[in-house]
mmCIF file of C-alpha atoms in Angstrom:
data_model
loop_
_atom_site.group_PDB
_atom_site.id
_atom_site.type_symbol
_atom_site.label_atom_id
_atom_site.label_comp_id
_atom_site.label_asym_id
_atom_site.label_seq_id
_atom_site.Cartn_x
_atom_site.Cartn_y
_atom_site.Cartn_z
ATOM 1 C CA MET Q 1 63.848 154.181 310.826
ATOM 2 C CA ILE Q 2 62.402 150.895 309.549
ATOM 3 C CA PRO Q 3 63.189 147.948 311.859
ATOM 4 C CA ILE Q 4 65.543 145.749 309.873
ATOM 5 C CA GLU Q 5 63.849 142.517 311.031
ATOM 6 C CA HIS Q 6 60.675 143.604 309.322
ATOM 7 C CA VAL Q 7 62.456 144.203 306.027
ATOM 8 C CA VAL Q 8 64.164 140.819 306.245
ATOM 9 C CA VAL Q 9 60.937 139.007 307.095
ATOM 10 C CA PHE Q 10 59.158 140.823 304.293
ATOM 11 C CA ALA Q 11 61.886 139.752 301.860
ATOM 12 C CA GLY Q 12 61.544 136.189 303.140
ATOM 13 C CA LEU Q 13 57.802 136.290 302.485
ATOM 14 C CA LEU Q 14 58.437 137.580 298.975
ATOM 15 C CA PHE Q 15 60.954 134.806 298.346
ATOM 16 C CA VAL Q 16 58.511 132.163 299.575
ATOM 17 C CA ILE Q 17 55.770 133.526 297.293
ATOM 18 C CA GLY Q 18 58.186 133.357 294.363
ATOM 19 C CA ALA Q 19 59.304 129.823 295.229
ATOM 20 C CA ALA Q 20 55.703 128.664 295.603
ATOM 21 C CA GLY Q 21 54.928 130.134 292.190
ATOM 22 C CA VAL Q 22 57.860 128.326 290.593
ATOM 23 C CA ILE Q 23 56.662 125.051 292.075
ATOM 24 C CA ILE Q 24 52.917 125.216 291.467
ATOM 25 C CA ARG Q 25 52.516 127.198 288.251
ATOM 26 C CA ARG Q 26 52.756 125.773 284.735
ATOM 27 C CA ASN Q 27 52.834 128.903 282.594
ATOM 28 C CA ALA Q 28 56.451 129.555 281.625
ATOM 29 C CA LEU Q 29 56.012 133.355 281.624
ATOM 30 C CA ILE Q 30 54.631 133.291 285.184
ATOM 31 C CA LEU Q 31 57.517 131.035 286.175
ATOM 32 C CA LEU Q 32 59.985 133.574 284.820
ATOM 33 C CA MET Q 33 58.318 136.370 286.791
ATOM 34 C CA CYS Q 34 58.390 134.250 289.948
ATOM 35 C CA VAL Q 35 62.135 133.702 289.568
ATOM 36 C CA GLN Q 36 62.542 137.467 289.165
ATOM 37 C CA LEU Q 37 60.523 137.935 292.340
ATOM 38 C CA MET Q 38 62.858 135.626 294.253
ATOM 39 C CA MET Q 39 65.902 137.505 292.997
ATOM 40 C CA ALA Q 40 64.308 140.836 293.893
ATOM 41 C CA ALA Q 41 63.741 139.533 297.428
ATOM 42 C CA SER Q 42 67.417 138.645 297.811
ATOM 43 C CA THR Q 43 68.448 142.038 296.436
ATOM 44 C CA LEU Q 44 66.162 143.693 298.977
ATOM 45 C CA VAL Q 45 68.004 141.892 301.776
ATOM 46 C CA LEU Q 46 71.349 143.127 300.402
ATOM 47 C CA VAL Q 47 70.109 146.713 300.440
ATOM 48 C CA ALA Q 48 68.602 146.329 303.914
ATOM 49 C CA PHE Q 49 71.867 145.069 305.407
ATOM 50 C CA ALA Q 50 73.837 147.760 303.592
ATOM 51 C CA ARG Q 51 71.632 150.266 305.422
ATOM 52 C CA LEU Q 52 71.984 148.415 308.736
ATOM 53 C CA HIS Q 53 75.772 148.555 308.672
ATOM 54 C CA GLY Q 54 76.055 151.898 306.887
ATOM 55 C CA GLU Q 55 78.300 150.252 304.279
ATOM 56 C CA PRO Q 56 77.682 150.892 300.569
ATOM 57 C CA HIS Q 57 79.233 147.571 299.491
ATOM 58 C CA GLY Q 58 75.885 145.813 299.826
ATOM 59 C CA GLN Q 59 74.365 148.330 297.448
ATOM 60 C CA VAL Q 60 77.136 147.694 294.925
ATOM 61 C CA LEU Q 61 76.299 144.001 295.118
ATOM 62 C CA ALA Q 62 72.623 144.878 294.664
ATOM 63 C CA VAL Q 63 73.451 146.836 291.504
ATOM 64 C CA LEU Q 64 75.367 143.845 290.152
ATOM 65 C CA ALA Q 65 72.477 141.549 291.096
ATOM 66 C CA ILE Q 66 70.000 143.735 289.194
ATOM 67 C CA VAL Q 67 72.221 143.527 286.104
ATOM 68 C CA VAL Q 68 72.350 139.741 286.481
ATOM 69 C CA MET Q 69 68.539 139.767 286.766
ATOM 70 C CA ALA Q 70 68.433 141.576 283.422
ATOM 71 C CA ALA Q 71 70.690 138.939 281.881
ATOM 72 C CA GLN Q 72 68.582 136.158 283.361
ATOM 73 C CA ALA Q 73 65.358 137.676 282.021
ATOM 74 C CA ALA Q 74 66.876 138.007 278.556
ATOM 75 C CA ILE Q 75 68.107 134.410 278.463
ATOM 76 C CA GLY Q 76 64.861 133.157 279.981
ATOM 77 C CA LEU Q 77 62.767 134.868 277.322
ATOM 78 C CA GLY Q 78 65.104 133.563 274.608
ATOM 79 C CA VAL Q 79 64.641 130.007 275.855
ATOM 80 C CA LEU Q 80 60.891 130.654 276.086
ATOM 81 C CA VAL Q 81 60.709 131.778 272.455
ATOM 82 C CA ALA Q 82 62.667 128.716 271.319
ATOM 83 C CA PHE Q 83 60.433 126.464 273.449
ATOM 84 C CA PHE Q 84 57.237 128.068 272.140
ATOM 85 C CA ARG Q 85 58.337 127.817 268.522
ATOM 86 C CA GLY Q 86 58.643 124.053 268.748
ATOM 87 C CA ARG Q 87 55.293 123.258 270.360
ATOM 88 C CA GLU Q 88 52.997 126.319 270.418
ATOM 89 C CA THR Q 89 52.431 126.169 274.157
ATOM 90 C CA LEU Q 90 53.862 127.778 277.266
ATOM 91 C CA ASP Q 91 53.057 124.813 279.497
ATOM 92 C CA VAL Q 92 56.265 123.716 281.201
ATOM 93 C CA GLU Q 93 54.743 120.261 281.773
ATOM 94 C CA GLU Q 94 55.142 119.739 278.025
ATOM 95 C CA ALA Q 95 58.909 119.960 278.342
ATOM 96 C CA ARG Q 96 59.614 116.344 279.205
ATOM 97 C CA GLU Q 97 62.449 115.364 276.900
ATOM 98 C CA LEU Q 98 64.900 115.332 279.794
ATOM 99 C CA LYS Q 99 62.510 113.588 282.192
ATOM 100 C CA TRP Q 100 62.821 109.927 283.044
ATOM 101 C CA MET T 1 56.571 158.283 308.792
ATOM 102 C CA THR T 2 59.190 156.126 307.069
ATOM 103 C CA GLU T 3 57.794 153.056 308.799
ATOM 104 C CA ILE T 4 54.228 153.764 307.715
ATOM 105 C CA LEU T 5 55.442 154.260 304.128
ATOM 106 C CA PHE T 6 57.396 150.999 304.345
ATOM 107 C CA TYR T 7 54.378 149.024 305.499
ATOM 108 C CA GLY T 8 52.248 150.603 302.773
ATOM 109 C CA PHE T 9 54.702 149.791 300.020
ATOM 110 C CA ALA T 10 55.295 146.309 301.437
ATOM 111 C CA ALA T 11 51.554 145.659 301.285
ATOM 112 C CA LEU T 12 51.569 146.911 297.694
ATOM 113 C CA VAL T 13 54.424 144.537 296.802
ATOM 114 C CA LEU T 14 52.632 141.573 298.350
ATOM 115 C CA VAL T 15 49.364 142.445 296.603
ATOM 116 C CA GLY T 16 51.227 142.675 293.290
ATOM 117 C CA ALA T 17 53.035 139.382 293.843
ATOM 118 C CA ILE T 18 49.867 137.531 294.772
ATOM 119 C CA GLY T 19 48.026 139.170 291.900
ATOM 120 C CA MET T 20 50.724 137.835 289.596
ATOM 121 C CA LEU T 21 50.419 134.351 291.045
ATOM 122 C CA PHE T 22 46.636 134.174 290.701
ATOM 123 C CA ASN T 23 46.185 135.720 287.264
ATOM 124 C CA GLU T 24 47.550 132.833 285.307
ATOM 125 C CA ARG T 25 44.752 132.951 282.731
ATOM 126 C CA ASN T 26 45.596 136.514 281.791
ATOM 127 C CA VAL T 27 49.340 136.945 281.411
ATOM 128 C CA ALA T 28 49.037 140.677 280.698
ATOM 129 C CA VAL T 29 47.343 141.316 284.068
ATOM 130 C CA ALA T 30 49.922 139.128 285.785
ATOM 131 C CA GLY T 31 52.717 141.068 284.092
ATOM 132 C CA PHE T 32 51.351 144.403 285.205
ATOM 133 C CA SER T 33 50.882 143.171 288.781
ATOM 134 C CA PHE T 34 54.506 142.059 288.680
ATOM 135 C CA VAL T 35 55.680 145.442 287.392
ATOM 136 C CA GLY T 36 53.637 147.193 290.075
ATOM 137 C CA SER T 37 55.209 145.144 292.823
ATOM 138 C CA MET T 38 58.676 145.809 291.373
ATOM 139 C CA VAL T 39 58.080 149.579 291.367
ATOM 140 C CA ALA T 40 56.938 149.342 294.994
ATOM 141 C CA ILE T 41 60.175 147.479 295.794
ATOM 142 C CA GLY T 42 61.995 150.439 294.216
ATOM 143 C CA ALA T 43 60.147 152.731 296.628
ATOM 144 C CA ILE T 44 61.311 150.552 299.536
ATOM 145 C CA TYR T 45 64.895 150.966 298.268
ATOM 146 C CA VAL T 46 64.447 154.730 298.504
ATOM 147 C CA LEU T 47 63.259 154.330 302.111
ATOM 148 C CA LEU T 48 66.444 152.316 302.788
ATOM 149 C CA ASP T 49 68.636 155.182 301.455
ATOM 150 C CA ALA T 50 69.576 153.314 298.271
ATOM 151 C CA VAL T 51 68.545 155.934 295.725
ATOM 152 C CA PHE T 52 70.675 154.729 292.840
ATOM 153 C CA VAL T 53 69.630 151.096 293.277
ATOM 154 C CA ALA T 54 66.015 152.278 293.351
ATOM 155 C CA ALA T 55 66.469 154.195 290.095
ATOM 156 C CA LEU T 56 68.045 151.152 288.478
ATOM 157 C CA GLN T 57 65.256 148.904 289.744
ATOM 158 C CA VAL T 58 62.515 151.147 288.369
ATOM 159 C CA VAL T 59 64.276 151.725 285.037
ATOM 160 C CA PHE T 60 64.975 148.047 284.514
ATOM 161 C CA HIS T 61 61.812 146.450 285.847
ATOM 162 C CA ALA T 62 59.177 149.074 285.056
ATOM 163 C CA GLY T 63 60.766 150.100 281.773
ATOM 164 C CA ALA T 64 62.608 147.293 280.067
ATOM 165 C CA LEU T 65 61.037 144.205 281.583
ATOM 166 C CA ALA T 66 57.454 145.534 281.300
ATOM 167 C CA VAL T 67 57.872 146.124 277.575
ATOM 168 C CA VAL T 68 59.510 142.735 277.028
ATOM 169 C CA LEU T 69 56.861 140.904 279.054
ATOM 170 C CA ALA T 70 54.026 142.699 277.274
ATOM 171 C CA LEU T 71 55.556 141.799 273.917
ATOM 172 C CA ALA T 72 56.105 138.190 274.940
ATOM 173 C CA GLY T 73 52.589 137.938 276.357
ATOM 174 C CA THR T 74 51.020 139.109 273.128
ATOM 175 C CA MET T 75 53.346 137.349 270.690
ATOM 176 C CA LEU T 76 53.394 133.972 272.395
ATOM 177 C CA GLU T 77 49.640 133.448 272.333
ATOM 178 C CA PRO T 78 49.424 129.784 273.217
ATOM 179 C CA ARG T 79 46.971 127.324 271.689
ATOM 180 C CA ARG T 80 45.626 126.712 275.132
ATOM 181 C CA ALA T 81 46.682 128.747 278.119
ATOM 182 C CA PRO T 82 48.285 126.498 280.693
ATOM 183 C CA VAL T 83 46.304 127.132 283.857
ATOM 184 C CA GLY T 84 45.946 125.467 287.186
ATOM 185 C CA SER T 85 48.641 124.107 289.361
ATOM 186 C CA ALA T 86 50.917 121.279 288.361
ATOM 187 C CA GLY T 87 48.441 119.046 290.179
ATOM 188 C CA ARG T 88 50.569 116.093 291.209
ATOM 189 C CA LEU T 89 50.642 114.905 294.768
ATOM 190 C CA GLY T 90 54.437 115.075 294.920
ATOM 191 C CA THR T 91 54.429 118.693 293.836
ATOM 192 C CA SER T 92 51.853 119.663 296.460
ATOM 193 C CA VAL T 93 53.790 117.860 299.186
ATOM 194 C CA MET T 94 56.976 119.594 298.079
ATOM 195 C CA ALA T 95 55.239 122.988 298.091
ATOM 196 C CA GLY T 96 53.958 122.299 301.604
ATOM 197 C CA VAL T 97 57.395 121.299 302.862
ATOM 198 C CA ILE T 98 58.952 124.406 301.349
ATOM 199 C CA ALA T 99 56.249 126.614 302.895
ATOM 200 C CA LEU T 100 56.947 125.062 306.320
ATOM 201 C CA LEU T 101 60.682 125.599 305.868
ATOM 202 C CA GLY T 102 59.940 129.173 304.848
ATOM 203 C CA PHE T 103 57.902 129.807 308.003
ATOM 204 C CA ALA T 104 60.653 128.282 310.133
ATOM 205 C CA ALA T 105 63.219 130.519 308.454
ATOM 206 C CA LEU T 106 60.990 133.570 309.026
ATOM 207 C CA ALA T 107 60.651 132.757 312.725
ATOM 208 C CA GLN T 108 64.418 132.369 312.941
ATOM 209 C CA LEU T 109 64.949 135.726 311.212
ATOM 210 C CA LEU T 110 62.516 137.493 313.524
ATOM 211 C CA SER T 111 64.221 136.241 316.650
ATOM 212 C CA ALA T 112 67.804 136.803 315.472
ATOM 213 C CA GLY T 113 69.626 139.640 317.182
ATOM 214 C CA TYR T 114 70.610 142.508 314.914
ATOM 215 C CA PRO T 115 73.066 145.292 315.703
ATOM 216 C CA GLU T 116 71.938 148.893 315.997
ATOM 217 C CA ILE T 117 71.229 150.656 312.723
ATOM 218 C CA ALA T 118 74.384 152.589 311.890
ATOM 219 C CA GLU T 119 74.617 156.282 311.138
ATOM 220 C CA ILE T 120 75.141 156.812 307.435
ATOM 221 C CA PRO T 121 77.691 159.210 305.940
ATOM 222 C CA GLU T 122 76.805 162.074 303.610
ATOM 223 C CA GLY T 123 75.958 160.895 300.110
ATOM 224 C CA PHE T 124 75.243 157.298 301.138
ATOM 225 C CA GLY T 125 73.840 155.360 298.180
ATOM 226 C CA SER T 126 74.556 158.133 295.719
ATOM 227 C CA VAL T 127 75.848 157.499 292.203
ATOM 228 C CA ARG T 128 79.209 158.922 293.219
ATOM 229 C CA SER T 129 79.823 156.577 296.154
ATOM 230 C CA LEU T 130 78.597 153.501 294.271
ATOM 231 C CA GLY T 131 80.562 154.411 291.148
ATOM 232 C CA GLN T 132 83.772 154.852 293.106
ATOM 233 C CA LEU T 133 83.296 151.459 294.744
ATOM 234 C CA LEU T 134 82.361 149.774 291.452
ATOM 235 C CA LEU T 135 85.550 150.973 289.795
ATOM 236 C CA SER T 136 87.880 150.320 292.725
ATOM 237 C CA ASP T 137 86.965 147.546 295.180
ATOM 238 C CA SER T 138 84.490 145.724 292.949
ATOM 239 C CA VAL T 139 86.151 146.275 289.613
ATOM 240 C CA LEU T 140 86.626 142.537 289.021
ATOM 241 C CA ALA T 141 82.911 141.842 289.513
ATOM 242 C CA PHE T 142 82.171 144.832 287.286
ATOM 243 C CA GLU T 143 84.302 143.373 284.486
ATOM 244 C CA PHE T 144 82.741 139.929 284.904
ATOM 245 C CA VAL T 145 79.286 141.472 284.618
ATOM 246 C CA ALA T 146 80.385 143.204 281.422
ATOM 247 C CA LEU T 147 81.525 139.831 280.077
ATOM 248 C CA LEU T 148 78.238 138.255 281.180
ATOM 249 C CA LEU T 149 76.214 140.898 279.357
ATOM 250 C CA LEU T 150 78.253 140.367 276.187
ATOM 251 C CA SER T 151 77.740 136.607 276.253
ATOM 252 C CA VAL T 152 74.044 137.054 277.053
ATOM 253 C CA SER T 153 73.481 139.360 274.111
ATOM 254 C CA VAL T 154 75.197 136.876 271.784
ATOM 255 C CA GLY T 155 73.387 133.934 273.372
ATOM 256 C CA VAL T 156 69.926 135.479 273.053
ATOM 257 C CA VAL T 157 70.485 136.180 269.374
ATOM 258 C CA VAL T 158 71.559 132.568 268.840
ATOM 259 C CA LEU T 159 68.586 131.225 270.833
ATOM 260 C CA ALA T 160 65.912 133.359 269.233
ATOM 261 C CA ARG T 161 66.953 133.489 265.587
ATOM 262 C CA GLN T 162 64.859 131.739 262.972
ATOM 263 C CA GLU T 163 66.354 128.603 261.502
ATOM 264 C CA ALA T 164 67.895 129.520 258.170
ATOM 265 C CA ASP T 165 66.623 126.549 256.185
#
């Protein structure tokens, strides 16, 4: 059986990679994928602990999380299309109307 | 055997994630690296006895999201591809701090004590067991997710429609 610490550490690594991508990248599509990566990492932890305790509730939560990921991707791409239509770029640095 | 498979798939996931992060010039390559790492995560779900979650992961990420990302990558051809990091000192400092926090959290996770891995009942992670739970214990969350999906489908149409003028 896989040692659960290794799964958790692996998920942590994945989350950190996703967070780093969200911070350092400027392409909105890459940003969206990085957010998905972070959510996938948290779902992986849910599944790992469901296996550790032998309880299927964690897997139910993982199923719900995957559906929420789908919703998030859909809304994210919708916002992206609206953003792109206004200024013909995917650079998130260009979105500065709410900055001060 | 399971452990070796886990380490192999974990390496695949990390390669895909890093490939996504460093292929900013070519969004299509980044998208396919992302899909590859998601499929490998699905394989890890199978190793963790979560067969239905794995199926859902592969169907959603390798099927739906790959198509949507490919479409978006080709349709939203930007004037100039935004490449390079955000480049400000504050951002780099923040990234460094978050990386340090991440390493601290990893060390904490490695040293935490975990209970023994439990024996699993027959049919653990099957569609039947998850479906029964979804429609009994978690039925409220299930209904909220249904509501969320409805509002998302309306919201995306509103966001993405052409202005009628």
